[in-house]
PDB file of C-alpha atoms in Angstrom:
ATOM      1  CA  MET K   1     -24.425   4.234   1.880  1.00  0.00           C
ATOM      2  CA  SER K   2     -22.425   1.648  -0.013  1.00  0.00           C
ATOM      3  CA  LEU K   3     -19.061   0.548   1.294  1.00  0.00           C
ATOM      4  CA  PRO K   4     -15.813   0.947  -0.658  1.00  0.00           C
ATOM      5  CA  PRO K   5     -14.048  -2.139  -2.039  1.00  0.00           C
ATOM      6  CA  CYS K   6     -11.666  -4.222   0.036  1.00  0.00           C
ATOM      7  CA  GLY K   7      -8.140  -2.830  -0.123  1.00  0.00           C
ATOM      8  CA  LEU K   8      -5.541  -0.419   1.204  1.00  0.00           C
ATOM      9  CA  TYR K   9      -6.521   2.965   2.603  1.00  0.00           C
ATOM     10  CA  ARG K  10      -5.158   5.903   4.576  1.00  0.00           C
ATOM     11  CA  THR K  11      -7.312   7.174   7.416  1.00  0.00           C
ATOM     12  CA  ARG K  12      -8.203  10.874   6.990  1.00  0.00           C
ATOM     13  CA  GLN K  13      -9.144  11.213  10.662  1.00  0.00           C
ATOM     14  CA  ALA K  14      -8.980   9.099  13.803  1.00  0.00           C
ATOM     15  CA  LEU K  15     -11.533   6.304  13.798  1.00  0.00           C
ATOM     16  CA  GLY K  16     -12.496   5.300  17.298  1.00  0.00           C
ATOM     17  CA  THR K  17      -9.802   4.990  19.928  1.00  0.00           C
ATOM     18  CA  HIS K  18      -7.611   2.382  18.176  1.00  0.00           C
ATOM     19  CA  ILE K  19      -7.062   3.835  14.701  1.00  0.00           C
ATOM     20  CA  PRO K  20      -5.301   7.224  14.495  1.00  0.00           C
ATOM     21  CA  ALA K  21      -5.498   9.665  11.601  1.00  0.00           C
ATOM     22  CA  GLY K  22      -2.971   9.196   8.817  1.00  0.00           C
ATOM     23  CA  ARG K  23      -2.558   5.410   9.252  1.00  0.00           C
ATOM     24  CA  LEU K  24      -2.270   2.639   6.722  1.00  0.00           C
ATOM     25  CA  VAL K  25      -5.206   0.256   7.062  1.00  0.00           C
ATOM     26  CA  TYR K  26      -6.670  -2.649   5.185  1.00  0.00           C
ATOM     27  CA  PHE K  27     -10.447  -2.357   4.812  1.00  0.00           C
ATOM     28  CA  HIS K  28     -12.388  -5.602   4.475  1.00  0.00           C
ATOM     29  CA  ASN K  29     -15.939  -4.772   3.414  1.00  0.00           C
ATOM     30  CA  HIS K  30     -17.531  -8.090   4.369  1.00  0.00           C
ATOM     31  CA  GLY K  31     -16.996 -10.954   6.734  1.00  0.00           C
ATOM     32  CA  ASP K  32     -17.898 -12.055  10.203  1.00  0.00           C
ATOM     33  CA  PRO K  33     -18.982 -10.102  12.204  1.00  0.00           C
ATOM     34  CA  GLY K  34     -18.985  -7.398   9.498  1.00  0.00           C
ATOM     35  CA  PRO K  35     -16.880  -4.813   7.642  1.00  0.00           C
ATOM     36  CA  GLY K  36     -13.679  -3.888   9.459  1.00  0.00           C
ATOM     37  CA  LEU K  37     -10.337  -2.108   9.495  1.00  0.00           C
ATOM     38  CA  TYR K  38      -7.040  -3.888  10.087  1.00  0.00           C
ATOM     39  CA  LEU K  39      -3.717  -2.308  11.069  1.00  0.00           C
ATOM     40  CA  PRO K  40      -0.330  -3.602   9.884  1.00  0.00           C
ATOM     41  CA  SER K  41       1.320  -6.203  12.100  1.00  0.00           C
ATOM     42  CA  GLY K  42       4.612  -6.031  10.185  1.00  0.00           C
ATOM     43  CA  TRP K  43       6.136  -6.205   6.719  1.00  0.00           C
ATOM     44  CA  ALA K  44       7.524  -9.017   4.548  1.00  0.00           C
ATOM     45  CA  ALA K  45       9.161  -8.416   1.153  1.00  0.00           C
ATOM     46  CA  ASN K  46       8.094  -4.741   1.467  1.00  0.00           C
ATOM     47  CA  ARG K  47       4.413  -5.687   1.747  1.00  0.00           C
ATOM     48  CA  ALA K  48       2.267  -5.069   4.793  1.00  0.00           C
ATOM     49  CA  ARG K  49       0.997  -7.991   6.858  1.00  0.00           C
ATOM     50  CA  TRP K  50      -2.183  -7.478   8.841  1.00  0.00           C
ATOM     51  CA  HIS K  51      -3.349  -8.238  12.357  1.00  0.00           C
ATOM     52  CA  ALA K  52      -5.813 -11.126  12.440  1.00  0.00           C
ATOM     53  CA  ARG K  53      -8.213  -9.052  14.538  1.00  0.00           C
ATOM     54  CA  GLY K  54      -9.501  -5.756  13.268  1.00  0.00           C
ATOM     55  CA  THR K  55     -11.892  -3.049  14.325  1.00  0.00           C
ATOM     56  CA  THR K  56     -15.446  -3.571  13.117  1.00  0.00           C
ATOM     57  CA  LEU K  57     -17.074  -0.456  11.682  1.00  0.00           C
ATOM     58  CA  PRO K  58     -19.776   0.713  14.109  1.00  0.00           C
ATOM     59  CA  ASP K  59     -21.551   2.318  11.142  1.00  0.00           C
ATOM     60  CA  ALA K  60     -20.936   2.929   7.440  1.00  0.00           C
ATOM     61  CA  SER K  61     -20.007   6.603   7.992  1.00  0.00           C
ATOM     62  CA  TRP K  62     -16.514   5.525   9.040  1.00  0.00           C
ATOM     63  CA  ALA K  63     -15.856   4.535   5.415  1.00  0.00           C
ATOM     64  CA  GLU K  64     -16.156   8.216   4.388  1.00  0.00           C
ATOM     65  CA  HIS K  65     -12.848   8.852   6.171  1.00  0.00           C
ATOM     66  CA  LEU K  66     -10.822   6.354   4.133  1.00  0.00           C
ATOM     67  CA  GLU K  67      -8.577   7.575   1.309  1.00  0.00           C
ATOM     68  CA  PRO K  68      -7.986   4.765  -1.218  1.00  0.00           C
ATOM     69  CA  LEU K  69      -4.396   3.830  -2.034  1.00  0.00           C
ATOM     70  CA  PRO K  70      -3.000   1.945  -5.024  1.00  0.00           C
ATOM     71  CA  PRO K  71      -2.205  -1.686  -4.178  1.00  0.00           C
ATOM     72  CA  GLU K  72       1.275  -2.738  -3.152  1.00  0.00           C
ATOM     73  CA  GLY K  73       3.183  -4.521  -5.876  1.00  0.00           C
ATOM     74  CA  LEU K  74       5.324  -4.156  -8.968  1.00  0.00           C
ATOM     75  CA  TYR K  75       4.815  -1.200 -11.294  1.00  0.00           C
ATOM     76  CA  ARG K  76       6.508   0.457 -14.224  1.00  0.00           C
ATOM     77  CA  VAL K  77       7.173   4.175 -14.370  1.00  0.00           C
ATOM     78  CA  LEU K  78       5.164   5.879 -17.147  1.00  0.00           C
ATOM     79  CA  VAL K  79       6.597   9.406 -16.912  1.00  0.00           C
ATOM     80  CA  ALA K  80       9.783  10.550 -15.153  1.00  0.00           C
ATOM     81  CA  PHE K  81       9.310  12.135 -11.729  1.00  0.00           C
ATOM     82  CA  PRO K  82      11.432  13.090  -8.720  1.00  0.00           C
ATOM     83  CA  CYS K  83      10.890  11.508  -5.336  1.00  0.00           C
ATOM     84  CA  CYS K  84      10.305  14.837  -3.619  1.00  0.00           C
ATOM     85  CA  ALA K  85      10.832  18.600  -3.829  1.00  0.00           C
ATOM     86  CA  GLN K  86      14.541  18.122  -3.037  1.00  0.00           C
ATOM     87  CA  ARG K  87      14.859  15.825  -6.099  1.00  0.00           C
ATOM     88  CA  CYS K  88      17.045  13.293  -4.299  1.00  0.00           C
ATOM     89  CA  ARG K  89      16.233  10.641  -6.908  1.00  0.00           C
ATOM     90  CA  THR K  90      14.469  10.640 -10.271  1.00  0.00           C
ATOM     91  CA  PHE K  91      12.422   7.648 -11.389  1.00  0.00           C
ATOM     92  CA  GLU K  92      12.793   7.105 -15.140  1.00  0.00           C
ATOM     93  CA  PRO K  93      10.227   5.941 -17.731  1.00  0.00           C
ATOM     94  CA  GLU K  94       9.935   2.144 -18.045  1.00  0.00           C
ATOM     95  CA  GLN K  95      11.813   1.632 -14.765  1.00  0.00           C
ATOM     96  CA  LEU K  96      10.637  -1.305 -12.655  1.00  0.00           C
ATOM     97  CA  VAL K  97       9.642  -0.308  -9.122  1.00  0.00           C
ATOM     98  CA  GLN K  98       7.936  -1.964  -6.198  1.00  0.00           C
ATOM     99  CA  LEU K  99       5.310   0.127  -4.395  1.00  0.00           C
ATOM    100  CA  GLY K 100       4.939  -0.271  -0.659  1.00  0.00           C
ATOM    101  CA  TYR K 101       3.858   1.892   2.281  1.00  0.00           C
ATOM    102  CA  ASN K 102       5.003   2.624   5.805  1.00  0.00           C
ATOM    103  CA  GLY K 103       2.655   2.637   8.806  1.00  0.00           C
ATOM    104  CA  GLU K 104       1.738   6.281   8.155  1.00  0.00           C
ATOM    105  CA  ALA K 105       0.561   5.319   4.638  1.00  0.00           C
ATOM    106  CA  GLN K 106       3.449   7.183   3.009  1.00  0.00           C
ATOM    107  CA  PRO K 107       4.279   5.579  -0.350  1.00  0.00           C
ATOM    108  CA  LEU K 108       7.705   4.034  -0.748  1.00  0.00           C
ATOM    109  CA  LEU K 109       9.300   2.917  -3.999  1.00  0.00           C
ATOM    110  CA  PHE K 110      11.832   0.090  -3.957  1.00  0.00           C
ATOM    111  CA  LEU K 111      14.134  -0.548  -6.933  1.00  0.00           C
ATOM    112  CA  PRO K 112      14.401  -4.281  -7.711  1.00  0.00           C
ATOM    113  CA  GLU K 113      17.853  -5.345  -8.877  1.00  0.00           C
ATOM    114  CA  TRP K 114      19.266  -8.313 -10.781  1.00  0.00           C
ATOM    115  CA  ASN K 115      21.699 -10.340  -8.674  1.00  0.00           C
ATOM    116  CA  GLU K 116      23.122 -13.888  -8.688  1.00  0.00           C
ATOM    117  CA  GLN K 117      19.871 -15.322  -7.303  1.00  0.00           C
ATOM    118  CA  GLY K 118      17.644 -13.472  -9.796  1.00  0.00           C
ATOM    119  CA  LEU K 119      15.544 -10.408  -9.201  1.00  0.00           C
ATOM    120  CA  GLY K 120      16.143  -9.086  -5.692  1.00  0.00           C
ATOM    121  CA  LEU K 121      14.004  -6.737  -3.623  1.00  0.00           C
ATOM    122  CA  PRO K 122      15.896  -4.209  -1.506  1.00  0.00           C
ATOM    123  CA  THR K 123      14.807  -3.624   2.080  1.00  0.00           C
ATOM    124  CA  THR K 124      15.130   0.166   1.845  1.00  0.00           C
ATOM    125  CA  GLY K 125      12.838   2.276  -0.286  1.00  0.00           C
ATOM    126  CA  THR K 126      12.492   5.926  -1.202  1.00  0.00           C
ATOM    127  CA  ARG K 127       9.567   8.035  -0.004  1.00  0.00           C
ATOM    128  CA  VAL K 128       7.620   9.607  -2.843  1.00  0.00           C
ATOM    129  CA  GLU K 129       4.823  12.147  -2.960  1.00  0.00           C
ATOM    130  CA  ARG K 130       1.347  10.551  -3.235  1.00  0.00           C
ATOM    131  CA  GLU K 131       0.495  12.612  -6.320  1.00  0.00           C
ATOM    132  CA  HIS K 132       3.318  10.872  -8.228  1.00  0.00           C
ATOM    133  CA  LEU K 133       1.628   7.473  -7.914  1.00  0.00           C
ATOM    134  CA  GLU K 134      -0.548   8.297 -10.920  1.00  0.00           C
ATOM    135  CA  ARG K 135       2.643   8.082 -12.986  1.00  0.00           C
ATOM    136  CA  LEU K 136       2.913   4.347 -12.311  1.00  0.00           C
ATOM    137  CA  ALA K 137       1.255   1.452 -14.158  1.00  0.00           C
ATOM    138  CA  PRO K 138       0.689  -1.839 -12.302  1.00  0.00           C
ATOM    139  CA  LEU K 139       2.289  -4.985 -13.698  1.00  0.00           C
ATOM    140  CA  LYS K 140       0.534  -8.343 -13.757  1.00  0.00           C
ATOM    141  CA  VAL K 141       2.583 -10.816 -11.747  1.00  0.00           C
ATOM    142  CA  THR K 142       1.751 -14.493 -11.278  1.00  0.00           C
ATOM    143  CA  HIS K 143       1.659 -15.634  -7.652  1.00  0.00           C
ATOM    144  CA  GLY K 144       3.251 -19.028  -7.061  1.00  0.00           C
ATOM    145  CA  GLU K 145       1.947 -21.650  -4.660  1.00  0.00           C
ATOM    146  CA  SER K 146       4.796 -20.956  -2.242  1.00  0.00           C
ATOM    147  CA  ALA K 147       4.085 -17.218  -2.181  1.00  0.00           C
ATOM    148  CA  PRO K 148       2.806 -15.998   1.187  1.00  0.00           C
ATOM    149  CA  PRO K 149      -0.870 -15.056   1.098  1.00  0.00           C
ATOM    150  CA  ALA K 150      -1.304 -11.343   0.528  1.00  0.00           C
ATOM    151  CA  GLY K 151      -2.530  -9.676   3.691  1.00  0.00           C
ATOM    152  CA  ASP K 152      -2.164 -12.807   5.857  1.00  0.00           C
ATOM    153  CA  GLY K 153      -5.272 -14.260   4.271  1.00  0.00           C
ATOM    154  CA  LEU K 154      -7.418 -11.128   4.579  1.00  0.00           C
ATOM    155  CA  LEU K 155      -7.186 -10.369   0.888  1.00  0.00           C
ATOM    156  CA  HIS K 156      -9.312 -12.516  -1.314  1.00  0.00           C
TER     157      HIS K 156
END
């Protein structure tokens, strides 16, 4: 069995004793001592940071229980959609949003705003249904030298 690519996933079932079902994890498909799962250690600028130590996959079958998630980052809305069945907020076409997740791998959209310092990222986001993520298009953003490494160095 081949392993999925490195990236963000939601666990479909508990994996071992340390990783519960329905959790946000970072899967690293290579390294020493081997492929592993990492849980969030915290968040910075609405992006997950990862524990330095993960759980090594005892066998490749664990990877079958990982649901891939779109990467965190800046996106534009392609088609209008509500956040949820209650329609608390509607995201409009061409709107700039930042995608992030909570520890239960629930997607959150943050609405960047212009302020005196430039483009600001709010600390509170809106939960959205996972099926709405297909209505977002990722933006290409240059990472400066002073930007913190994505994933505390776990991402390539």
